[in-house]
Each structure stands twice: as C-alpha cells, then as structure tokens.
Tab-separated table of C-alpha atoms and ligand atoms in Angstrom:
chain	number	residue	atom	x	y	z
A	1	MET	CA	-54.463	13.216	42.986
A	2	GLN	CA	-54.863	10.702	39.702
A	3	LYS	CA	-54.201	13.508	37.470
A	4	ARG	CA	-50.783	14.363	39.627
A	5	TRP	CA	-50.022	10.412	39.130
A	6	LEU	CA	-50.581	10.796	35.319
A	7	ALA	CA	-48.832	13.691	34.852
A	8	MET	CA	-45.494	12.001	36.636
A	9	LEU	CA	-46.112	9.202	34.374
A	10	VAL	CA	-45.996	10.865	31.425
A	11	TRP	CA	-42.797	12.899	32.449
A	12	PHE	CA	-41.456	9.524	33.215
A	13	MET	CA	-42.253	8.072	29.900
A	14	SER	CA	-40.497	10.826	28.102
A	15	ALA	CA	-37.139	10.837	30.174
A	16	LEU	CA	-37.264	7.156	29.309
A	17	VAL	CA	-37.614	8.100	25.485
A	18	LEU	CA	-34.956	10.848	25.801
A	19	ALA	CA	-32.615	8.781	27.729
A	20	GLY	CA	-32.976	6.035	24.900
A	21	ASN	CA	-32.138	8.453	22.052
A	22	CYS	CA	-29.080	9.383	23.818
A	23	PHE	CA	-27.507	6.212	24.765
A	24	ALA	CA	-28.774	3.696	22.695
A	25	GLY	CA	-29.126	3.401	19.139
A	26	HIS	CA	-25.827	3.327	16.847
A	27	GLY	CA	-23.576	3.042	20.093
A	28	ASP	CA	-22.155	6.624	19.611
A	29	LYS	CA	-21.173	6.608	23.234
A	30	ARG	CA	-18.999	3.325	23.019
A	31	PRO	CA	-15.130	4.772	24.147
A	32	MET	CA	-12.996	5.481	21.435
A	33	LYS	CA	-11.030	2.294	20.388
A	34	LYS	CA	-8.858	2.730	17.172
A	35	ALA	CA	-6.432	0.538	15.210
A	36	ILE	CA	-4.747	0.604	12.125
A	37	LEU	CA	-4.715	-2.037	9.310
A	38	ILE	CA	-1.938	-2.402	7.044
A	39	ALA	CA	-2.910	-4.254	3.666
A	40	ALA	CA	-0.306	-5.594	1.422
A	41	PHE	CA	-0.449	-8.131	-1.469
A	42	GLY	CA	1.321	-10.555	0.789
A	43	THR	CA	4.528	-12.550	-0.300
A	44	SER	CA	5.839	-16.135	0.225
A	45	VAL	CA	9.311	-15.436	-0.614
A	46	SER	CA	11.231	-15.232	2.714
A	47	GLU	CA	13.707	-12.817	2.182
A	48	ALA	CA	11.000	-10.300	1.065
A	49	GLN	CA	9.409	-10.477	4.262
A	50	GLN	CA	12.339	-7.906	5.288
A	51	ALA	CA	10.559	-5.109	3.290
A	52	LEU	CA	7.036	-5.643	5.594
A	53	ASP	CA	8.516	-6.057	8.512
A	54	GLN	CA	10.302	-2.493	7.804
A	55	VAL	CA	6.865	-1.174	7.016
A	56	ASP	CA	5.800	-2.801	10.846
A	57	VAL	CA	8.768	-1.274	12.350
A	58	MET	CA	8.146	2.663	10.639
A	59	VAL	CA	4.281	2.375	11.285
A	60	ARG	CA	4.460	1.338	14.947
A	61	LYS	CA	7.214	3.983	15.935
A	62	ALA	CA	4.705	6.675	13.876
A	63	PHE	CA	1.729	5.761	16.162
A	64	PRO	CA	2.968	4.671	19.466
A	65	GLY	CA	0.737	2.785	21.602
A	66	VAL	CA	-2.047	2.240	18.664
A	67	ASP	CA	-2.768	-1.382	17.651
A	68	VAL	CA	-1.412	-2.313	14.233
A	69	ARG	CA	-2.664	-5.419	12.030
A	70	TRP	CA	-1.974	-6.875	9.219
A	71	ALA	CA	-3.928	-8.318	6.124
A	72	TYR	CA	-2.829	-9.837	2.797
A	73	THR	CA	-5.197	-9.373	0.059
A	74	SER	CA	-3.989	-12.282	-2.292
A	75	LYS	CA	-5.924	-15.448	-1.582
A	76	ILE	CA	-2.974	-17.818	-3.412
A	77	ILE	CA	-0.012	-16.096	-1.115
A	78	ARG	CA	-2.658	-16.487	1.866
A	79	LYS	CA	-3.286	-20.022	0.823
A	80	LYS	CA	0.487	-20.997	0.391
A	81	LEU	CA	1.617	-19.311	3.673
A	82	ALA	CA	-1.410	-21.046	5.374
A	83	GLN	CA	0.551	-24.325	4.294
A	84	GLN	CA	3.425	-23.560	5.676
A	85	GLY	CA	0.959	-22.807	9.184
A	86	LYS	CA	1.332	-19.103	8.759
A	87	ILE	CA	-1.958	-17.916	8.732
A	88	PHE	CA	-3.020	-14.371	7.405
A	89	ASP	CA	-6.172	-12.870	7.153
A	90	SER	CA	-7.493	-10.878	4.344
A	91	PRO	CA	-8.594	-7.355	4.785
A	92	GLU	CA	-12.409	-8.379	5.202
A	93	THR	CA	-11.864	-10.810	7.879
A	94	ALA	CA	-9.125	-8.601	9.638
A	95	LEU	CA	-12.070	-6.006	9.469
A	96	ALA	CA	-14.400	-8.287	10.902
A	97	LYS	CA	-12.365	-9.549	13.958
A	98	LEU	CA	-11.208	-5.824	14.678
A	99	MET	CA	-15.289	-4.798	14.437
A	100	ASP	CA	-15.666	-8.005	17.119
A	101	ASP	CA	-12.927	-6.817	19.082
A	102	GLY	CA	-14.863	-3.243	19.837
A	103	TYR	CA	-12.908	-1.103	17.853
A	104	THR	CA	-14.478	1.925	16.938
A	105	HIS	CA	-11.970	3.814	14.285
A	106	VAL	CA	-10.109	1.979	11.811
A	107	ALA	CA	-7.352	3.519	9.530
A	108	VAL	CA	-6.274	1.113	6.409
A	109	LEU	CA	-2.990	1.718	4.837
A	110	PRO	CA	-2.786	-0.189	1.478
A	111	LEU	CA	0.772	-0.966	0.562
A	112	HIS	CA	-0.252	-0.388	-3.041
A	113	THR	CA	1.853	1.752	-5.354
A	114	ILE	CA	-0.823	2.626	-7.142
A	115	PRO	CA	-4.547	3.071	-7.190
A	116	GLY	CA	-5.583	0.429	-9.321
A	117	ARG	CA	-8.108	-2.497	-9.097
A	118	GLU	CA	-6.854	-3.756	-6.074
A	119	PHE	CA	-6.986	-0.435	-4.014
A	120	HIS	CA	-10.591	0.485	-5.416
A	121	GLU	CA	-11.614	-2.746	-4.368
A	122	LEU	CA	-10.194	-2.694	-0.816
A	123	SER	CA	-11.558	1.242	-0.365
A	124	GLN	CA	-15.033	0.142	-1.478
A	125	ASN	CA	-15.280	-3.087	1.010
A	126	ALA	CA	-13.538	-0.612	3.781
A	127	HIS	CA	-16.729	1.674	3.267
A	128	LEU	CA	-18.949	-1.087	3.392
A	129	PHE	CA	-17.601	-2.101	6.825
A	130	GLY	CA	-18.543	1.364	7.652
A	131	GLN	CA	-22.006	1.213	6.893
A	132	MET	CA	-22.621	-1.691	9.372
A	133	ALA	CA	-25.300	-1.461	11.983
A	134	ASP	CA	-23.367	-1.151	15.077
A	135	GLY	CA	-20.020	-1.129	12.815
A	136	PHE	CA	-17.232	1.465	12.792
A	137	GLN	CA	-18.157	4.854	13.561
A	138	SER	CA	-15.229	5.849	11.457
A	139	ILE	CA	-13.265	3.687	8.592
A	140	LEU	CA	-10.503	5.526	6.238
A	141	VAL	CA	-8.458	4.051	3.773
A	142	ALA	CA	-5.271	6.150	3.480
A	143	TYR	CA	-3.594	7.040	-0.260
A	144	PRO	CA	-1.483	4.441	-2.058
A	145	LEU	CA	2.205	5.750	-2.534
A	146	LEU	CA	2.000	7.554	-5.608
A	147	SER	CA	-0.849	9.847	-5.110
A	148	SER	CA	0.556	13.441	-5.898
A	149	HIS	CA	3.380	14.801	-7.756
A	150	GLU	CA	5.119	15.712	-4.308
A	151	ASP	CA	4.938	11.946	-3.684
A	152	MET	CA	6.592	11.101	-6.759
A	153	THR	CA	8.914	13.608	-6.678
A	154	GLN	CA	9.951	12.012	-3.109
A	155	VAL	CA	9.864	8.895	-4.352
A	156	ALA	CA	11.736	9.048	-7.195
A	157	LYS	CA	14.641	10.983	-5.374
A	158	ALA	CA	14.657	8.598	-2.501
A	159	MET	CA	15.228	5.626	-5.345
A	160	VAL	CA	17.933	7.279	-6.884
A	161	GLN	CA	19.699	8.165	-3.677
A	162	HIS	CA	19.713	4.082	-2.945
A	163	ILE	CA	21.234	3.173	-6.419
A	164	PRO	CA	24.550	1.553	-5.649
A	165	LYS	CA	27.169	4.277	-5.243
A	166	ASP	CA	29.701	2.481	-7.897
A	167	ARG	CA	26.787	2.883	-10.706
A	168	LYS	CA	28.557	5.681	-13.360
A	169	ALA	CA	26.374	8.624	-14.418
A	170	ASP	CA	26.291	6.973	-18.460
A	171	GLU	CA	25.003	3.497	-16.844
A	172	ALA	CA	21.329	3.079	-16.608
A	173	VAL	CA	18.880	2.103	-14.413
A	174	VAL	CA	15.352	0.526	-15.384
A	175	LEU	CA	12.716	-0.494	-12.896
A	176	MET	CA	10.418	-2.870	-12.577
A	177	GLY	CA	6.894	-1.601	-12.006
A	178	HIS	CA	3.658	-3.923	-12.030
A	179	GLY	CA	1.614	-2.037	-14.428
A	180	THR	CA	-2.300	-2.276	-14.834
A	181	GLU	CA	-5.238	-2.666	-16.931
A	182	HIS	CA	-6.828	-0.055	-14.779
A	183	HIS	CA	-5.640	2.288	-17.551
A	184	PRO	CA	-6.005	6.002	-15.147
A	185	ALA	CA	-3.766	4.433	-12.410
A	186	ASP	CA	-1.363	2.653	-15.253
A	187	ALA	CA	-0.759	6.544	-16.715
A	188	ILE	CA	0.807	6.858	-13.268
A	189	TYR	CA	4.012	4.915	-14.466
A	190	SER	CA	4.480	7.037	-17.554
A	191	ALA	CA	4.612	10.134	-15.166
A	192	MET	CA	6.803	8.349	-12.665
A	193	ASN	CA	9.175	7.684	-15.725
A	194	GLN	CA	9.191	11.442	-16.268
A	195	VAL	CA	9.945	12.488	-13.270
A	196	PHE	CA	12.414	9.894	-12.663
A	197	GLN	CA	14.373	11.616	-15.492
A	198	GLU	CA	14.056	14.593	-14.179
A	199	VAL	CA	16.234	13.314	-11.278
A	200	ASP	CA	18.496	11.422	-13.022
A	201	ARG	CA	18.498	11.204	-17.012
A	202	ASN	CA	19.050	7.730	-17.213
A	203	VAL	CA	16.789	6.044	-14.781
A	204	PHE	CA	13.671	4.324	-16.622
A	205	VAL	CA	10.485	2.660	-15.620
A	206	ALA	CA	9.232	0.236	-17.403
A	207	THR	CA	6.185	-2.633	-16.481
A	208	VAL	CA	5.400	-6.037	-16.348
A	209	GLU	CA	1.807	-5.965	-17.564
A	210	GLY	CA	1.243	-1.956	-18.370
A	211	TYR	CA	2.450	0.820	-20.351
A	212	PRO	CA	5.646	1.395	-20.327
A	213	THR	CA	7.024	-1.931	-21.562
A	214	LEU	CA	10.679	-3.302	-21.430
A	215	ASP	CA	10.136	-2.839	-25.252
A	216	ASP	CA	9.504	1.025	-24.926
A	217	VAL	CA	12.897	1.373	-22.830
A	218	LEU	CA	14.860	-0.718	-25.469
A	219	PRO	CA	15.411	2.494	-27.983
A	220	LYS	CA	15.949	4.667	-24.976
A	221	LEU	CA	18.998	2.642	-24.103
A	222	ARG	CA	20.012	2.416	-27.552
A	223	GLU	CA	20.043	6.089	-27.962
A	224	GLN	CA	21.813	6.771	-24.495
A	225	LYS	CA	25.004	4.464	-25.936
A	226	VAL	CA	24.549	2.682	-22.507
A	227	LYS	CA	26.234	-0.215	-21.817
A	228	THR	CA	25.620	-1.466	-18.226
A	229	VAL	CA	22.146	-1.344	-16.917
A	230	TYR	CA	21.073	-2.129	-13.484
A	231	LEU	CA	17.805	-3.641	-12.735
A	232	MET	CA	15.463	-2.833	-9.266
A	233	PRO	CA	11.999	-3.594	-8.490
A	234	PHE	CA	9.731	-1.001	-8.515
A	235	MET	CA	7.298	-2.802	-6.494
A	236	ALA	CA	6.652	-2.771	-2.444
A	237	VAL	CA	8.441	-6.253	-2.208
A	238	ALA	CA	11.145	-8.137	-4.200
A	239	GLY	CA	9.149	-10.802	-4.770
A	240	ASP	CA	7.951	-12.914	-7.577
A	241	HIS	CA	7.935	-10.876	-10.168
A	242	ALA	CA	11.129	-9.506	-9.198
A	243	ARG	CA	13.051	-12.714	-8.806
A	244	ASN	CA	11.726	-14.367	-11.943
A	245	ASP	CA	10.182	-11.738	-14.427
A	246	MET	CA	12.984	-9.215	-13.513
A	247	ALA	CA	16.091	-11.036	-12.826
A	248	GLY	CA	15.471	-15.181	-13.345
A	249	ALA	CA	17.282	-17.479	-15.596
A	250	GLU	CA	14.564	-18.118	-18.193
A	251	PRO	CA	14.942	-16.303	-21.597
A	252	ASP	CA	12.335	-13.889	-21.338
A	253	SER	CA	13.148	-12.373	-18.083
A	254	TRP	CA	14.296	-8.541	-18.481
A	255	LYS	CA	17.685	-9.617	-17.415
A	256	SER	CA	18.175	-12.205	-19.984
A	257	ILE	CA	16.524	-9.727	-22.627
A	258	LEU	CA	18.967	-7.200	-21.656
A	259	GLU	CA	21.676	-9.535	-21.912
A	260	LYS	CA	20.823	-10.600	-25.394
A	261	ASN	CA	20.964	-7.052	-26.467
A	262	GLY	CA	24.499	-6.660	-25.725
A	263	TYR	CA	23.764	-5.198	-22.353
A	264	ASN	CA	26.110	-5.830	-18.848
A	265	VAL	CA	23.163	-6.204	-16.135
A	266	LYS	CA	23.272	-5.691	-12.722
A	267	VAL	CA	20.553	-6.732	-10.413
A	268	ILE	CA	18.983	-5.368	-7.039
A	269	LEU	CA	16.662	-7.266	-5.212
A	270	LYS	CA	15.277	-4.331	-3.358
A	271	GLY	CA	11.509	-4.044	-2.787
A	272	THR	CA	10.470	0.008	-2.349
A	273	ALA	CA	9.366	-0.857	1.216
A	274	GLU	CA	12.883	-1.284	1.907
A	275	TYR	CA	13.831	2.004	1.356
A	276	PRO	CA	12.798	4.022	4.577
A	277	GLU	CA	12.223	7.358	2.653
A	278	VAL	CA	10.230	5.961	0.618
A	279	VAL	CA	7.951	3.973	3.597
A	280	ASP	CA	7.886	7.444	5.062
A	281	VAL	CA	5.582	8.350	2.200
A	282	TRP	CA	2.980	5.551	2.873
A	283	VAL	CA	3.252	6.623	6.783
A	284	LYS	CA	2.333	10.562	5.665
A	285	HIS	CA	-0.799	9.422	4.212
A	286	LEU	CA	-1.549	7.056	6.823
A	287	GLN	CA	-0.933	10.138	9.035
A	288	SER	CA	-3.502	12.067	7.399
A	289	ALA	CA	-6.110	9.497	7.136
A	290	TYR	CA	-5.603	8.958	10.885
A	291	SER	CA	-5.660	12.832	11.849
A	292	HIS	CA	-9.320	12.831	11.104
A	293	PHE	CA	-10.043	10.676	14.273
A	294	GLU	CA	-8.226	13.054	16.666
B	1	LIG	CO1	1.219	-9.664	-10.869
C-alpha cells in the first residue's frame, strides 16, 4: 500500500516537472502579437511631415490590422517637438513599451537610405531587445532603402520619373544625399550616382557629409555644358539639410554656389518618402522581414 502511494507521488511530481517545462520558462506559449515599428530620423519641419505621413498610410495599407508605431532616432528633433507638446519616443523607448504591452513579434522599418551608423546602432539595440528574458520572441530589422542593385535601379527610375516634365534633357539634376563618415555605406552614393546616370546621363548625386561632394560634380556640369540645374533632396524627408544647405539663401548653400557658377537653379523640396514608388522599396524590405513571422 505504502509503495503504491510512493509510486503515485513520484508520478505526480514528474508530471509537474514536465508541465512546468512545457508551460513556464520563456513564455513561448503566449499568443502571437505582432507589431511594426517605423524608425525615422524625425523632422521638426511641419511641411516635411507629409513625407512621413505618406509612409504611414502605405505601411498600414500593406499590413492591414497590424499595429504600427513610430519612433524618432534624433534626440535634438525629439526635444524640439516636445517643446511644442508633440511627444515622440526613441526606438528604445518604443520597443520597451511594445514589450510591456505584450507584443511577441516586432518588425522594425528603418527609414534610412543607407546602412550607415544610425542603422547599425538601431540593429544592435533591436537585437539586444530580442535577447531579454521574457522579451520578444522575435524582433527583426528590415534593410534600409538602398540594399541591392535592384533597389538602386528601382529608386533611380522612380526619382527620374518624378522630375518635373518641363525639364529639358540638357538640363541637369543634382540630388543632395546625406553622406556619412561610415565609409562602406558612403560608397553607396557613388554607386547610386552611376545607376542614376544609366537611367538619365544628366542626373548626379552629391552629398553633404560624404563623397561625392558638390565640388566633385561641378566639373561634370561644365563638361556637359549645362545651363540649368534642378536641385532635389535625396533623403527621406526635405528637412533642415534640404531647406538650408541645399536651397537656403546663405552664400554656402548649394543653390548659391551653383548660381555663383552661372547656373540657373530650380529647387524641388520633396523628400524621397514622398514618392510612392520609392516607399514601395522600403515596404518591400519590411514585408521580407515580416514574412519570417508567418
Ligand atoms: Co545631417
């Protein structure tokens, strides 16, 4: 009799241990709850907000029923907006809130153009969020805009298509990219310059903080005997760089430098995120990250 009790007790204990292994531990049995986090540099220029609104609409349309949240990576921009009563989270705060709200799977869409320093920081921190005990079961960061030759061609064609129709073939277009001291990523601007010229030989890419610079493009404009130059931002948003460094009235703006060199300058203040065919490329990258959850 005592033996039978002992056998039952052992059976009961081992059943508990087994059950414990199945249902406790890493919370693997939580129902799947998926979210998208869009991470942008951010902008304090209210006209530039349009670009981000366009991305929001297109992402929600591509992922019906999925929760979409935003984060701004720039501390300065977040501070400026907070003074106007507009509160934006950093990606890290946004991820902590998603974790608190019980999300299990998160796909992050970085609205970066190239995989530079900001992209790597975001990826690194997102990865750490994926390692926390009882944290996300999966967190994936989508590729930035220019991540393959196919992306570059698609973006170049989309941008060229949106150059105003009254521009003549012998008029040049100079695109202002950001550029970076992260040299492997900065090389993408040189590649992109080449890809643009395969689509339209009078379209050039120059950068504010990397290579090529405007000085590298000036001799090429002279060579092509160009008289008119269109200036367009090659950044997600037509923010501070586009409005001041590119189109500003100061003598060191690209507009002023080109005018001093005798060119007739026309400015287009539209970020790349305002072109639906460009946003399609970001959405495609988000879809390929998100598809790992299915
Ligand atoms: Co900058």
